[in-house]
C-alpha cells in the first residue's frame, strides 16, 4: 500500500506540473499577443538645405552652387521658432535643385537614410510657386529601385514671364506611402495624403524672383 500511495502521489505531482507549465505557456502567449505594436517614430529633421545650381538647356552646370536653409534646433516639425531663409531665383533660369537633410540632435545625416530607404520616401513641391498659376516647374531627376521618384535631386524651371515675383515654396516629405497610387508621381500633387503614409517634413520657404 505504501508503494502504491507513493506512485499515486508522484503521478499527481507530475500532472500538477504539467498543468502549471501549460498555464505559464498560455499566460506568456497572451501577453505576447496583447502587447501593442511599436510604431515607427517620426523622423526628426532640424536642418534643410536647398542647393541650387544654374544649368543650361542640356542640364550642364553654369557657375557655382548657392543654397538656402531652414533650421530649428528642436526639429522643424516639432519646434516653434524655425529660421527660414528666402529663396531668390532669377526669372527665366533653369536650376538643378539638390536637397540635404540633417538631424543635429542625434548628429544623423537624414539624406543618407532617405537614399537607403528611397522606395519609402518622396518629396512634393507645392505652394503658390508650383500650383495654381505656377511660376516654377519641377521635374524629378532621381528614382528608387522601382523607378519611382524621390526628389532629393531635380530640375526647377523659372517661368520667363511670371505674373508676380513673390510666392511660397512649400516642401513636403512623405514616407511609407503608395507611390503607385494614381497621381502620386506628380511632384505638385496636392492630394498626397490619399496615397497613405506619413509626413516627415512640411515647410514653406518664401520665394522672390529677380530680373
CSV table of C-alpha atoms in Angstrom, one decimal:
chain,number,residue,atom,x,y,z
A,1,UNK,CA,0.0,0.0,0.0
A,2,UNK,CA,2.8,2.4,0.8
A,3,UNK,CA,4.4,1.9,-2.6
A,4,UNK,CA,1.1,2.3,-4.4
A,5,UNK,CA,0.4,5.6,-2.5
A,6,UNK,CA,3.9,6.8,-3.4
A,7,UNK,CA,3.3,6.1,-7.1
A,8,UNK,CA,-0.1,7.9,-6.9
A,9,UNK,CA,1.4,11.0,-5.3
A,10,UNK,CA,4.2,11.0,-8.0
A,11,UNK,CA,1.5,10.9,-10.7
A,12,UNK,CA,-0.5,13.6,-9.0
A,13,UNK,CA,2.6,15.8,-8.8
A,14,UNK,CA,3.5,15.2,-12.4
A,15,UNK,CA,0.0,16.2,-13.6
A,16,UNK,CA,0.2,19.3,-11.4
A,17,UNK,CA,3.5,20.3,-13.0
A,18,UNK,CA,2.0,19.7,-16.5
A,19,UNK,CA,-1.0,21.9,-15.6
A,20,UNK,CA,1.3,24.6,-14.2
A,21,UNK,CA,3.5,24.5,-17.3
A,22,UNK,CA,0.6,24.8,-19.6
A,23,UNK,CA,-0.8,27.7,-17.7
A,24,UNK,CA,2.5,29.5,-17.9
A,25,UNK,CA,2.8,29.0,-21.6
A,26,UNK,CA,-0.8,30.3,-22.1
A,27,UNK,CA,-0.1,33.4,-20.0
A,28,UNK,CA,3.1,34.2,-21.9
A,29,UNK,CA,1.3,33.7,-25.2
A,30,UNK,CA,-1.5,36.0,-24.1
A,31,UNK,CA,0.9,38.7,-23.0
A,32,UNK,CA,2.8,38.5,-26.3
A,33,UNK,CA,-0.3,38.8,-28.4
A,34,UNK,CA,-1.7,41.6,-26.4
A,35,UNK,CA,1.4,43.8,-26.4
A,36,UNK,CA,0.9,46.8,-28.6
A,37,UNK,CA,2.9,47.1,-31.8
A,38,UNK,CA,5.8,49.6,-31.6
A,39,UNK,CA,5.0,52.4,-34.1
A,40,UNK,CA,7.8,53.9,-36.2
A,41,UNK,CA,8.8,57.2,-34.7
A,42,UNK,CA,8.6,60.3,-36.9
A,43,UNK,CA,12.0,61.3,-38.3
A,44,UNK,CA,13.4,64.4,-36.6
A,45,UNK,CA,14.8,66.9,-39.1
A,46,UNK,CA,16.5,70.0,-37.7
A,47,UNK,CA,18.1,71.3,-40.9
A,48,UNK,CA,17.0,71.5,-44.5
A,49,UNK,CA,19.4,72.8,-47.2
A,50,UNK,CA,18.2,73.6,-50.7
A,51,UNK,CA,21.2,73.7,-53.1
A,52,UNK,CA,20.6,75.4,-56.5
A,53,UNK,CA,23.0,75.3,-59.4
A,54,UNK,CA,22.1,77.1,-62.7
A,55,UNK,CA,22.1,74.8,-65.7
A,56,UNK,CA,21.7,75.3,-69.4
A,57,UNK,CA,19.1,73.6,-71.6
A,58,UNK,CA,21.2,70.4,-71.7
A,59,UNK,CA,21.4,70.5,-67.8
A,60,UNK,CA,25.1,71.3,-67.8
A,61,UNK,CA,26.0,73.3,-64.7
A,62,UNK,CA,26.7,77.1,-65.1
A,63,UNK,CA,28.6,78.9,-62.3
A,64,UNK,CA,28.7,77.9,-58.6
A,65,UNK,CA,26.0,76.4,-56.4
A,66,UNK,CA,24.2,78.6,-53.9
A,67,UNK,CA,22.0,77.5,-51.1
A,68,UNK,CA,19.1,78.4,-48.8
A,69,UNK,CA,18.4,76.9,-45.4
A,70,UNK,CA,15.7,76.2,-42.8
A,71,UNK,CA,16.5,75.1,-39.3
A,72,UNK,CA,15.1,74.6,-35.9
A,73,UNK,CA,17.2,73.1,-33.0
A,74,UNK,CA,14.1,71.2,-31.7
A,75,UNK,CA,13.1,69.9,-35.1
A,76,UNK,CA,11.3,71.6,-38.0
A,77,UNK,CA,8.2,69.6,-37.3
A,78,UNK,CA,8.4,70.0,-33.5
A,79,UNK,CA,9.9,73.4,-32.8
A,80,UNK,CA,8.1,76.7,-32.7
A,81,UNK,CA,10.8,79.1,-33.9
A,82,UNK,CA,12.3,77.9,-37.2
A,83,UNK,CA,14.8,80.1,-39.1
A,84,UNK,CA,13.8,80.0,-42.8
A,85,UNK,CA,15.8,81.9,-45.5
A,86,UNK,CA,14.1,83.4,-48.5
A,87,UNK,CA,14.8,81.7,-51.8
A,88,UNK,CA,16.0,84.0,-54.5
A,89,UNK,CA,16.0,82.8,-58.2
A,90,UNK,CA,16.3,84.6,-61.5
A,91,UNK,CA,13.5,84.9,-64.0
A,92,UNK,CA,13.8,82.6,-67.0
A,93,UNK,CA,16.6,80.5,-65.5
A,94,UNK,CA,16.8,76.7,-65.1
A,95,UNK,CA,18.4,75.2,-61.9
A,96,UNK,CA,19.5,71.8,-60.6
A,97,UNK,CA,18.0,71.5,-57.1
A,98,UNK,CA,19.6,69.2,-54.5
A,99,UNK,CA,18.1,68.7,-51.0
A,100,UNK,CA,20.1,67.8,-47.9
A,101,UNK,CA,18.5,67.0,-44.6
A,102,UNK,CA,20.2,66.7,-41.1
A,103,UNK,CA,19.2,65.9,-37.5
A,104,UNK,CA,21.6,67.9,-35.3
A,105,UNK,CA,20.1,66.4,-32.2
A,106,UNK,CA,21.3,62.9,-33.0
A,107,UNK,CA,24.0,64.0,-35.4
A,108,UNK,CA,22.4,62.0,-38.2
A,109,UNK,CA,22.5,62.5,-41.9
A,110,UNK,CA,18.9,62.1,-42.9
A,111,UNK,CA,19.8,62.4,-46.6
A,112,UNK,CA,21.6,59.1,-46.4
A,113,UNK,CA,18.7,57.5,-44.7
A,114,UNK,CA,16.4,58.6,-47.4
A,115,UNK,CA,18.7,57.2,-50.0
A,116,UNK,CA,18.9,53.9,-48.2
A,117,UNK,CA,15.1,53.8,-47.9
A,118,UNK,CA,14.3,55.5,-51.2
A,119,UNK,CA,11.3,53.4,-52.1
A,120,UNK,CA,9.6,54.6,-48.9
A,121,UNK,CA,10.2,58.4,-49.4
A,122,UNK,CA,9.2,61.1,-51.8
A,123,UNK,CA,9.2,64.9,-51.9
A,124,UNK,CA,6.4,67.0,-53.1
A,125,UNK,CA,6.7,70.6,-54.3
A,126,UNK,CA,3.7,72.8,-53.6
A,127,UNK,CA,2.6,76.3,-52.5
A,128,UNK,CA,1.8,79.1,-54.9
A,129,UNK,CA,5.2,78.7,-56.6
A,130,UNK,CA,4.2,75.4,-58.1
A,131,UNK,CA,0.3,75.2,-58.1
A,132,UNK,CA,-2.5,77.4,-59.4
A,133,UNK,CA,-0.6,79.8,-61.7
A,134,UNK,CA,2.8,78.4,-61.1
A,135,UNK,CA,6.0,80.4,-61.6
A,136,UNK,CA,8.2,77.3,-61.1
A,137,UNK,CA,8.1,73.9,-62.8
A,138,UNK,CA,9.8,71.0,-61.0
A,139,UNK,CA,11.0,67.8,-62.7
A,140,UNK,CA,12.3,64.8,-60.7
A,141,UNK,CA,15.9,63.7,-61.6
A,142,UNK,CA,16.2,60.7,-59.3
A,143,UNK,CA,14.3,57.4,-58.8
A,144,UNK,CA,14.2,54.5,-56.4
A,145,UNK,CA,14.9,50.9,-57.3
A,146,UNK,CA,11.3,50.6,-58.7
A,147,UNK,CA,11.7,53.6,-61.0
A,148,UNK,CA,9.5,55.8,-58.8
A,149,UNK,CA,10.6,59.4,-58.0
A,150,UNK,CA,12.3,60.5,-54.8
A,151,UNK,CA,13.0,64.2,-55.1
A,152,UNK,CA,16.4,64.6,-53.5
A,153,UNK,CA,17.5,65.8,-56.9
A,154,UNK,CA,15.5,67.5,-59.6
A,155,UNK,CA,15.3,70.5,-62.0
A,156,UNK,CA,13.5,73.8,-61.4
A,157,UNK,CA,12.5,75.9,-64.4
A,158,UNK,CA,11.6,79.6,-63.6
A,159,UNK,CA,8.7,81.0,-65.7
A,160,UNK,CA,10.2,83.6,-68.1
A,161,UNK,CA,7.3,85.9,-67.7
A,162,UNK,CA,5.6,85.4,-64.2
A,163,UNK,CA,2.6,87.4,-63.2
A,164,UNK,CA,4.2,88.1,-59.8
A,165,UNK,CA,7.6,87.6,-58.3
A,166,UNK,CA,6.7,86.7,-54.7
A,167,UNK,CA,5.4,83.2,-53.8
A,168,UNK,CA,5.5,80.3,-51.3
A,169,UNK,CA,7.9,77.4,-52.0
A,170,UNK,CA,6.3,74.5,-49.9
A,171,UNK,CA,8.3,71.4,-49.5
A,172,UNK,CA,6.7,68.2,-48.2
A,173,UNK,CA,8.5,64.9,-47.5
A,174,UNK,CA,6.2,61.8,-47.2
A,175,UNK,CA,7.2,58.2,-46.2
A,176,UNK,CA,5.5,54.8,-46.3
A,177,UNK,CA,3.0,55.9,-48.9
A,178,UNK,CA,1.9,54.1,-52.0
A,179,UNK,CA,4.0,55.5,-54.9
A,180,UNK,CA,1.8,53.6,-57.4
A,181,UNK,CA,-1.3,55.4,-56.3
A,182,UNK,CA,-2.9,57.4,-59.1
A,183,UNK,CA,-1.3,60.9,-59.1
A,184,UNK,CA,1.5,60.1,-56.7
A,185,UNK,CA,4.3,60.6,-59.2
A,186,UNK,CA,3.2,64.2,-59.8
A,187,UNK,CA,5.7,66.4,-57.9
A,188,UNK,CA,2.9,69.0,-57.4
A,189,UNK,CA,0.2,66.6,-56.2
A,190,UNK,CA,-1.8,68.5,-53.6
A,191,UNK,CA,-3.8,65.4,-52.5
A,192,UNK,CA,-0.7,63.4,-51.5
A,193,UNK,CA,-2.5,62.2,-48.3
A,194,UNK,CA,-4.7,60.0,-50.4
A,195,UNK,CA,-1.7,57.7,-51.1
A,196,UNK,CA,-1.4,57.0,-47.3
A,197,UNK,CA,1.8,57.2,-45.4
A,198,UNK,CA,3.0,60.0,-43.0
A,199,UNK,CA,4.7,63.4,-43.3
A,200,UNK,CA,8.3,63.8,-42.1
A,201,UNK,CA,8.6,67.4,-43.2
A,202,UNK,CA,6.2,70.1,-44.3
A,203,UNK,CA,7.9,73.5,-44.6
A,204,UNK,CA,7.4,76.7,-46.6
A,205,UNK,CA,10.2,78.9,-47.9
A,206,UNK,CA,9.4,82.5,-49.1
A,207,UNK,CA,10.4,82.9,-52.7
A,208,UNK,CA,11.5,86.0,-54.6
A,209,UNK,CA,12.3,86.2,-58.3
A,210,UNK,CA,14.9,88.6,-59.5
A,211,UNK,CA,15.0,90.0,-63.1
